[in-house]
Tab-separated table of C-alpha atoms in Angstrom:
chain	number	residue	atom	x	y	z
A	3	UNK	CA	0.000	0.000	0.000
A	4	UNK	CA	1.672	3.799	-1.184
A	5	UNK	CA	2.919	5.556	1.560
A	6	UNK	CA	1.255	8.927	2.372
A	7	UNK	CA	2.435	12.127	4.454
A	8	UNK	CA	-1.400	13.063	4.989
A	9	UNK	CA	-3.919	12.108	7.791
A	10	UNK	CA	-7.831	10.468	6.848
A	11	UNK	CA	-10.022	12.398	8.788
A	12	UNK	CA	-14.114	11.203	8.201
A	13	UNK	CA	-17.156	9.629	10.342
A	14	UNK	CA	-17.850	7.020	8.884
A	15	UNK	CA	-21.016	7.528	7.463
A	16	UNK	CA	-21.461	10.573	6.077
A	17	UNK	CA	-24.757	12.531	7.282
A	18	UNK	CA	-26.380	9.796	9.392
A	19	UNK	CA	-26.245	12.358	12.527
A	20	UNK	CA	-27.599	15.463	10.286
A	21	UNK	CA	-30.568	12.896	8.798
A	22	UNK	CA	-31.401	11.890	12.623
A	23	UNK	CA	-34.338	13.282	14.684
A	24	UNK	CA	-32.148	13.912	17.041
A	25	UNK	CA	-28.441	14.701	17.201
A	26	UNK	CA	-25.534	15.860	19.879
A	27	UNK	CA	-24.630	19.698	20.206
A	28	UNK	CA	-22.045	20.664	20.798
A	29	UNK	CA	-21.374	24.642	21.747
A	30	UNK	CA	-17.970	25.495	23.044
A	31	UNK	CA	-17.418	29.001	25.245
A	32	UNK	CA	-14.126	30.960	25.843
A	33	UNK	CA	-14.721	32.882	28.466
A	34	UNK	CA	-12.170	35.413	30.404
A	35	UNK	CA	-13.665	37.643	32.719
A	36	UNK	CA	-16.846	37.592	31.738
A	37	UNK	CA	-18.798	37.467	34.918
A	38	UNK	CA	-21.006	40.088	33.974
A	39	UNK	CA	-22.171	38.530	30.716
A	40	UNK	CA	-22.340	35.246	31.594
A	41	UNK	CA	-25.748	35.397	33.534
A	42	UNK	CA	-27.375	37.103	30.121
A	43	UNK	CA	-25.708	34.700	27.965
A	44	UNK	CA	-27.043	31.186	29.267
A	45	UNK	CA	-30.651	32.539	29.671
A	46	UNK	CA	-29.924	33.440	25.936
A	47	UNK	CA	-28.292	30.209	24.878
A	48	UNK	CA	-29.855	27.552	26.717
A	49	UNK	CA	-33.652	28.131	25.161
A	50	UNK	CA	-32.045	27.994	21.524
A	51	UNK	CA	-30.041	25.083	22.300
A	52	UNK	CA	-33.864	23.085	23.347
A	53	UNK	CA	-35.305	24.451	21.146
A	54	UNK	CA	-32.687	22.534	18.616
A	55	UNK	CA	-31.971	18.944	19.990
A	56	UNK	CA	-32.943	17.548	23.428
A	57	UNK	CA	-29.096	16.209	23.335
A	58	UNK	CA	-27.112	18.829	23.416
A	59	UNK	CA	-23.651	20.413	25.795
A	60	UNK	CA	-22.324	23.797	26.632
A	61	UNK	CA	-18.570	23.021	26.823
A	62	UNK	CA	-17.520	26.541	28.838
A	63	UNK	CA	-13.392	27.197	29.194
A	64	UNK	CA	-12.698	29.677	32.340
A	65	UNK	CA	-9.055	31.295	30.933
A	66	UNK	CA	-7.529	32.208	33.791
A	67	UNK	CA	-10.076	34.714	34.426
A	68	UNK	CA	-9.511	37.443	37.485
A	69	UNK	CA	-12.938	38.276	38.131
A	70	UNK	CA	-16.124	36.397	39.413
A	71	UNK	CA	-16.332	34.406	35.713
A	72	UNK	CA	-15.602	30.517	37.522
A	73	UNK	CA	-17.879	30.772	40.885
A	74	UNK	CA	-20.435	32.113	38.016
A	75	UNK	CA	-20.004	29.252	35.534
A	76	UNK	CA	-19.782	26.977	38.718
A	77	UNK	CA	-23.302	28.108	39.663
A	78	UNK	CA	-24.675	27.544	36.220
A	79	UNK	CA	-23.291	24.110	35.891
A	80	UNK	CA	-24.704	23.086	39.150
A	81	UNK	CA	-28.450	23.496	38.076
A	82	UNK	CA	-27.764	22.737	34.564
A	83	UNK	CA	-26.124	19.376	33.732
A	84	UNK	CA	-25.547	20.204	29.830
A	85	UNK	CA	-23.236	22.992	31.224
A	86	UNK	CA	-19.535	21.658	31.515
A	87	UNK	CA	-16.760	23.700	32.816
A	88	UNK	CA	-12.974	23.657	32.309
A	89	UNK	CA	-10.738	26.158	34.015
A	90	UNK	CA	-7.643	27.168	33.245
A	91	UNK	CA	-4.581	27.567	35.408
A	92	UNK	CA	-3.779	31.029	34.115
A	93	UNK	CA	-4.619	33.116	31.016
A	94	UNK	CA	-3.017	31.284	27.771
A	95	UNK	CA	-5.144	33.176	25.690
A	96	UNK	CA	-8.502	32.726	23.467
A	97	UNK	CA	-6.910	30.655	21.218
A	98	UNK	CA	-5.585	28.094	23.600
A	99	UNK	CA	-9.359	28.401	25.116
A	100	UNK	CA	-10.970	27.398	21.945
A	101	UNK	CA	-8.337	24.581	21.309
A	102	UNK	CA	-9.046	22.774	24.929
A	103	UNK	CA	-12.986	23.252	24.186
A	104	UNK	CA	-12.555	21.484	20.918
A	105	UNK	CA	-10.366	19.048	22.836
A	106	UNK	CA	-13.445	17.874	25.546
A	107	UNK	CA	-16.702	18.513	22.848
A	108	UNK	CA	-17.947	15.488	21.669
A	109	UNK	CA	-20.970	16.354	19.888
A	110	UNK	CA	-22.156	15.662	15.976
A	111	UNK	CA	-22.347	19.326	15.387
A	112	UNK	CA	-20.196	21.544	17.323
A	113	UNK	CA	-20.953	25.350	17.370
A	114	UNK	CA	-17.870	28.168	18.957
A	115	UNK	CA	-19.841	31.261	20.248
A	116	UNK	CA	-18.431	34.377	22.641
A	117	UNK	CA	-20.227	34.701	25.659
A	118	UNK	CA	-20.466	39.005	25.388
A	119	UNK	CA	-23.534	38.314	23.270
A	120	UNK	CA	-22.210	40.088	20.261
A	121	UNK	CA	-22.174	36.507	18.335
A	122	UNK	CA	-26.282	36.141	18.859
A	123	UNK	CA	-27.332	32.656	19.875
A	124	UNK	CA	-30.014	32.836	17.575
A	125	UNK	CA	-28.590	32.753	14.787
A	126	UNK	CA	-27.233	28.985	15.643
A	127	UNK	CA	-30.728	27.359	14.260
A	128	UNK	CA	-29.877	28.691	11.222
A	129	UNK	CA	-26.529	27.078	10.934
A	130	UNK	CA	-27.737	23.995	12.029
A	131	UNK	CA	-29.959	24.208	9.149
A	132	UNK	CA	-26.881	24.268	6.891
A	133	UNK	CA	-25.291	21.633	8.469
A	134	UNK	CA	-28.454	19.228	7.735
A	135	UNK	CA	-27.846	20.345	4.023
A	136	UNK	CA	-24.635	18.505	3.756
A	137	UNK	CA	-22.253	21.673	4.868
A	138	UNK	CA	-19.594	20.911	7.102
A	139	UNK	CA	-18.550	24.525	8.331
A	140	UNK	CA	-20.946	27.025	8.376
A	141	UNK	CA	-19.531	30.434	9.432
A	142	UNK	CA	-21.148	33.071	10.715
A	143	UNK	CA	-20.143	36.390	8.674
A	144	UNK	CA	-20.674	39.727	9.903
A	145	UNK	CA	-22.954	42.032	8.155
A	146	UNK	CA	-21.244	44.848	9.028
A	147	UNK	CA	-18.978	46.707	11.822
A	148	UNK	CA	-21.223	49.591	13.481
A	149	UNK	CA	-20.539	48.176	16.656
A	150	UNK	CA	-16.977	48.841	15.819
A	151	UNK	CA	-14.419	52.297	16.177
A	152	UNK	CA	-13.709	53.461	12.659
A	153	UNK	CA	-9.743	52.784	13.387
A	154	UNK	CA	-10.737	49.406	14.011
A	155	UNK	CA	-13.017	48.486	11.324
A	156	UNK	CA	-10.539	50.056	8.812
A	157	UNK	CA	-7.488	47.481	10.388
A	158	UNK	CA	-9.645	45.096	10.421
A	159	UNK	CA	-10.892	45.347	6.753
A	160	UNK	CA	-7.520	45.527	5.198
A	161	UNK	CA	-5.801	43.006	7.353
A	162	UNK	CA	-8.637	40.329	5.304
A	163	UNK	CA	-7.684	41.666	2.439
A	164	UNK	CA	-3.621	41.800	3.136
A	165	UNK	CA	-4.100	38.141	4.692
A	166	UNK	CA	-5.694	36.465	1.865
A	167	UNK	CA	-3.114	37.995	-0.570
A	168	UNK	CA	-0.450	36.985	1.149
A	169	UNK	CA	-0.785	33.745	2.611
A	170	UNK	CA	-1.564	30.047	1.449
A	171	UNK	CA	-4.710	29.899	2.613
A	172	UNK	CA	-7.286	32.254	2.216
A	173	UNK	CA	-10.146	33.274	4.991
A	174	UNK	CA	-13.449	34.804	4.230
A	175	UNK	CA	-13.862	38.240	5.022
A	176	UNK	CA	-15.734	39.910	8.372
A	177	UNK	CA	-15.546	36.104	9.894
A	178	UNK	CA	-14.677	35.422	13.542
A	179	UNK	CA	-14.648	32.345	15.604
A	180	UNK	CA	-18.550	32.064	14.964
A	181	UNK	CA	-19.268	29.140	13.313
A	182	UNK	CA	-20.415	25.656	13.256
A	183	UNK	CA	-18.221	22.678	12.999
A	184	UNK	CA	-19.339	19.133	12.018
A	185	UNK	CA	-17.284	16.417	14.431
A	186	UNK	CA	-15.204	15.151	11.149
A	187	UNK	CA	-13.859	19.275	11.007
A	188	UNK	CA	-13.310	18.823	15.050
A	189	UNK	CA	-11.387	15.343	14.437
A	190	UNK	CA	-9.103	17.334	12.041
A	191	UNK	CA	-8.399	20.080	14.140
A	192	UNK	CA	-7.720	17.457	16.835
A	193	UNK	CA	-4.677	16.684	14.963
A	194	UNK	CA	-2.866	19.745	14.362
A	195	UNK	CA	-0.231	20.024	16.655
A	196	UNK	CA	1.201	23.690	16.529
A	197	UNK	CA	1.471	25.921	19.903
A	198	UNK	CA	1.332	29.347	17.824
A	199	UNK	CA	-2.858	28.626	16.352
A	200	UNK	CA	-4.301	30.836	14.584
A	201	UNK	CA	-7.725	29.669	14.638
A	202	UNK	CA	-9.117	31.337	12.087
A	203	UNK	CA	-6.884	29.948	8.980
A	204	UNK	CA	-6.966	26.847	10.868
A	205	UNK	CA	-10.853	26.253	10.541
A	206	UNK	CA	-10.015	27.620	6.711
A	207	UNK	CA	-6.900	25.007	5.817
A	208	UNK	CA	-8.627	21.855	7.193
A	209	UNK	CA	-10.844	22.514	4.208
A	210	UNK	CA	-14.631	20.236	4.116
A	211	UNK	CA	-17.143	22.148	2.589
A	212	UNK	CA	-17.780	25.629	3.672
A	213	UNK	CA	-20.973	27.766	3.514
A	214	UNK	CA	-21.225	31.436	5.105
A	215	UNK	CA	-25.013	32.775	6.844
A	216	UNK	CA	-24.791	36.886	7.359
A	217	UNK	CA	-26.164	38.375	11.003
A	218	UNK	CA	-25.729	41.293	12.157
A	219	UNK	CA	-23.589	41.900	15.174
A	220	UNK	CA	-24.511	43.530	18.858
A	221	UNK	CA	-22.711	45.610	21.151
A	222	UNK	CA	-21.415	44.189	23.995
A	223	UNK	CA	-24.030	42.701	26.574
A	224	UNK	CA	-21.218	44.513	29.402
A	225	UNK	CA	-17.948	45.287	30.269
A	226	UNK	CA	-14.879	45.915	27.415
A	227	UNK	CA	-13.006	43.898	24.720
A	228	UNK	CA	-10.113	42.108	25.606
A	229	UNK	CA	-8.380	42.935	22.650
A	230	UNK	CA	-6.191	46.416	22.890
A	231	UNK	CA	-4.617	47.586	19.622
A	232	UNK	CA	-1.376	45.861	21.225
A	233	UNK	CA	-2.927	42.208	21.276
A	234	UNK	CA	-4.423	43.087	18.363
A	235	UNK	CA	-1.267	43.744	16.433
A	236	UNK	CA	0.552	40.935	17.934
A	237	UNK	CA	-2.702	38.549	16.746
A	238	UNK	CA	-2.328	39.727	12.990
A	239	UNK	CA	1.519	38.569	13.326
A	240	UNK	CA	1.021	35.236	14.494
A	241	UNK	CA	-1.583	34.914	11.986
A	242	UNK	CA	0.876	36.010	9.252
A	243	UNK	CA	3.328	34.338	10.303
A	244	UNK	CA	1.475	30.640	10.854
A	245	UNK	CA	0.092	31.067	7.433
A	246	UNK	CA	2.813	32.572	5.095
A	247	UNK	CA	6.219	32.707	4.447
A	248	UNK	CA	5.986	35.742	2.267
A	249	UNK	CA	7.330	38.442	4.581
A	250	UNK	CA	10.907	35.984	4.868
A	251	UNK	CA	10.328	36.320	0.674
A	252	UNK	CA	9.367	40.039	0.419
A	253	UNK	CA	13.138	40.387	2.001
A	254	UNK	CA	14.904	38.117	-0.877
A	255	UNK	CA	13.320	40.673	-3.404
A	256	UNK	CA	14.179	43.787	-1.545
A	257	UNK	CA	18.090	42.915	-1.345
A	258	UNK	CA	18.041	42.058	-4.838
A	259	UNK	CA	16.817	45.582	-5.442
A	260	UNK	CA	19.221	47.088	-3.308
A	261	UNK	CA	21.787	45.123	-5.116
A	262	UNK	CA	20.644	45.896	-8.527
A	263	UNK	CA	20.606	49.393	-7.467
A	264	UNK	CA	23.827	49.664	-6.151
A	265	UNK	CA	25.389	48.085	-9.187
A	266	UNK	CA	23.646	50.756	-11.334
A	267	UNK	CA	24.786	53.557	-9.407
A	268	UNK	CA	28.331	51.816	-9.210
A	269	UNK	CA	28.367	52.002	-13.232
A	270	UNK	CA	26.852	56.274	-13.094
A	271	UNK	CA	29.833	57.154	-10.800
A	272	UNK	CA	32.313	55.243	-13.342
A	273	UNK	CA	31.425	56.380	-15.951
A	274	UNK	CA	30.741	59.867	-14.707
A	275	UNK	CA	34.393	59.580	-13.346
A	276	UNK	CA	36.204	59.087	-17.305
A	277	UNK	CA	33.986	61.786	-19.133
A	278	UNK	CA	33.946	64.561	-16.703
A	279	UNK	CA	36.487	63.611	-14.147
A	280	UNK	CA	36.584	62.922	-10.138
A	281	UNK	CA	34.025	65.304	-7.824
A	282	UNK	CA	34.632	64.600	-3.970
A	283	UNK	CA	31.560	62.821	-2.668
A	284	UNK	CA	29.242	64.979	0.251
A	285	UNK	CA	29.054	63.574	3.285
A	286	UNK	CA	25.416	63.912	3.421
A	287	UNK	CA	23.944	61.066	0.553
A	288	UNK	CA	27.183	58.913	2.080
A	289	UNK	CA	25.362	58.805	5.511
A	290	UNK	CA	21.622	58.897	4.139
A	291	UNK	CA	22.567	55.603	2.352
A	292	UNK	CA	24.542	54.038	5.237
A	293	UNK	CA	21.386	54.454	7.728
A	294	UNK	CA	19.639	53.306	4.844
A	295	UNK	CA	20.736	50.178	4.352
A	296	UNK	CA	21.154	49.857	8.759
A	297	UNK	CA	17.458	50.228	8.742
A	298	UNK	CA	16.849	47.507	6.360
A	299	UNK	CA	18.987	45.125	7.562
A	300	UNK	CA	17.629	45.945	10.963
A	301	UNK	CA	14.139	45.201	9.958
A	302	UNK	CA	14.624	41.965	8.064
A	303	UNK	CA	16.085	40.500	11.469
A	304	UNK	CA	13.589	41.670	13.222
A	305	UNK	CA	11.168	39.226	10.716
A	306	UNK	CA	13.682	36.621	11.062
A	307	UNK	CA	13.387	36.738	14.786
A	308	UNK	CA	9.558	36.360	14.327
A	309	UNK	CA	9.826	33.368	12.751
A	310	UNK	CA	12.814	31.773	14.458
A	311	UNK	CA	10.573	32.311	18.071
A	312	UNK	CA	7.702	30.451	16.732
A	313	UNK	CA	10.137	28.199	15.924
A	314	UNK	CA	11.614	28.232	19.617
A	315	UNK	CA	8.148	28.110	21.197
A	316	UNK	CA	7.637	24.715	19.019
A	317	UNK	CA	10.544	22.906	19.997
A	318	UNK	CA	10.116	22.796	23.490
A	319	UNK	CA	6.589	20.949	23.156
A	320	UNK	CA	5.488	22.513	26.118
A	321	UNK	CA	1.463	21.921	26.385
A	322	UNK	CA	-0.914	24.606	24.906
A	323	UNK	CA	-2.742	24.627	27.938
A	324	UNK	CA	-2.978	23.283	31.498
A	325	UNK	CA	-6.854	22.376	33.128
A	326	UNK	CA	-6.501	23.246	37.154
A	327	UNK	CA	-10.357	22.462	37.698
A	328	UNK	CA	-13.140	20.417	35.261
A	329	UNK	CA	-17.279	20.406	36.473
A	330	UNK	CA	-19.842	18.862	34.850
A	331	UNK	CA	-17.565	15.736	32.864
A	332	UNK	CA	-17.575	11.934	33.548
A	333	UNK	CA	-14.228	10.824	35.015
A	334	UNK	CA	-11.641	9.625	32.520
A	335	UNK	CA	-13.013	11.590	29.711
A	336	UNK	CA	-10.634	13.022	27.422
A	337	UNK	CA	-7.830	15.171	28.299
């Protein structure tokens, strides 16, 4: 049998669960100090979830939160057995949150929501809809950013754009983390082993067939986002940097320019040299070029030393998260 480099991902049977009655629902929560939303958002959640399956889960992740978000979630999972709870050790961010989620969900049809109730629970019948069509990710895109600052929006708009010109894998426009997943996309995910995720372009380069539904986006049920413009710049690099190689490139092509300049300008000052004879140089264009060609050599280590970090932070296999506390699952479930 040929020898392959690739991994079979599948259920089995192909729609059996989306041609059931009934089927297991999955919805997976990040949460970080969201103790003021979290009282809004299962009242919200739990009546769409019914009023989709009888069988269903609310797989919550506590990340290291600072506020009252675990002795809330704690609360909730006490009167409501669908509600499981994992809680982090410390912050390791949303991304680490939704990989542990994915990690514990087991359901046919698995649905990543934030709890501020900007991502409207509503809109999950819908997608489950799609799903029962034969669609294996539905994502929920955005209809449009008024609940968004202008600076924002406008980053946001042309980082898409930048992304999907740059790197191997493209991801749709205006989509978050909103979306559904069927359990062949989860078993996939299950087996990608990087630290740095970028979980956007990893729900878009496991592939399966992908569908988009448009809703329109809230405000903020309470309290602020998470994301500064700091986080938020240091998000679009590991995203650019898990997904493309092209700023390591773009540096190849500038020296070559330099070069080709350079050796142009050698031949002008030859040549100028025989037909009108030697001029002495000014200092001025001598030191313009010098701090010139410091600044670009300073910059392209700088992107070096992006990508030999992530290369760091993968060698030392250190998990991507660590679980201090887990309510609501059946002993020896997975870790």
């Amino acid at each position: 049998m040929p020898e392959t480099s690739g991994i079979t991902t599948g259920t089995g049977a192909p729609g059996d669960a989306r041609a059931a009655a009934t089927f297991r629902l999955s919805v997976i929560v990040p949460m970080y100090n969201e103790a003021q939303s979290a009282d809004a958002f299962f009242e919200a959640l739990l009546p769409v979830c019914r009023s989709v399956t009888d069988r269903f889960e609310i797989v919550c992740v506590d990340d290291g939160s600072s506020d009252g978000t675990m002795a809330c979630l704690t609360g909730w999972a006490a009167r409501e057995p669908a509600i499981r709870v994992l809680s982090f050790t410390r912050n390791f961010g949303k991304e680490a949150a939704l990989t542990a989620a994915i990690d514990h969900c087991d359901g046919d049809a698995v649905v990543s929501i934030d709890a501020d109730l900007q991502m409207r629970p509503e809109v999950i019948p819908d997608m489950v809809a799609a799903w029962r069509e034969g669609w294996d990710v539905v994502a929920a895109t955005r209809a449009d950013r008024a609940t968004d600052s202008s600076r924002r929006a406008f980053f946001s708009r042309h980082f898409y754009r930048f992304f999907n010109r740059i790197a191997d894998t493209a991801i749709p426009p205006e989509t978050g983390d909103f979306r559904l997943l069927d359990r062949a996309v989860i078993a996939a995910l299950r087996t990608l082993p990087e630290r740095n995720r970028f979980m956007k372009g990893l729900f878009a380069w496991v592939g399966f067939r992908v569908t988009t539904i448009t809703y329109d986006h809230k405000e903020r049920h309470a309290g602020d986002s998470k994301f500064n413009p700091w986080k938020l710049w240091n998000f679009a690099l590991d995203g650019i940097t898990s997904f493309s190689t092209w700023p390591l490139r773009m540096w190849s092509y500038l020296g070559f320019a330099v070069a080709g300049a350079a050796f142009l300008y050698g031949g002008f000052i030859i040549l100028k040299t025989l037909v009108v004879g030697e001029d002495v140089p000014g200092y001025a264009s001598l030191i313009t070029v010098t701090l010139f060609l410091g600044g670009v050599q300073l910059i392209s280590l700088g992107v070096l030393g992006e990508y030999i970090g992530r290369i760091m932070i993968e060698t030392k296999h250190r998990p991507l998260y660590l679980v201090r506390e887990r309510r609501g699952f059946d002993e020896g479930e997975a870790e």
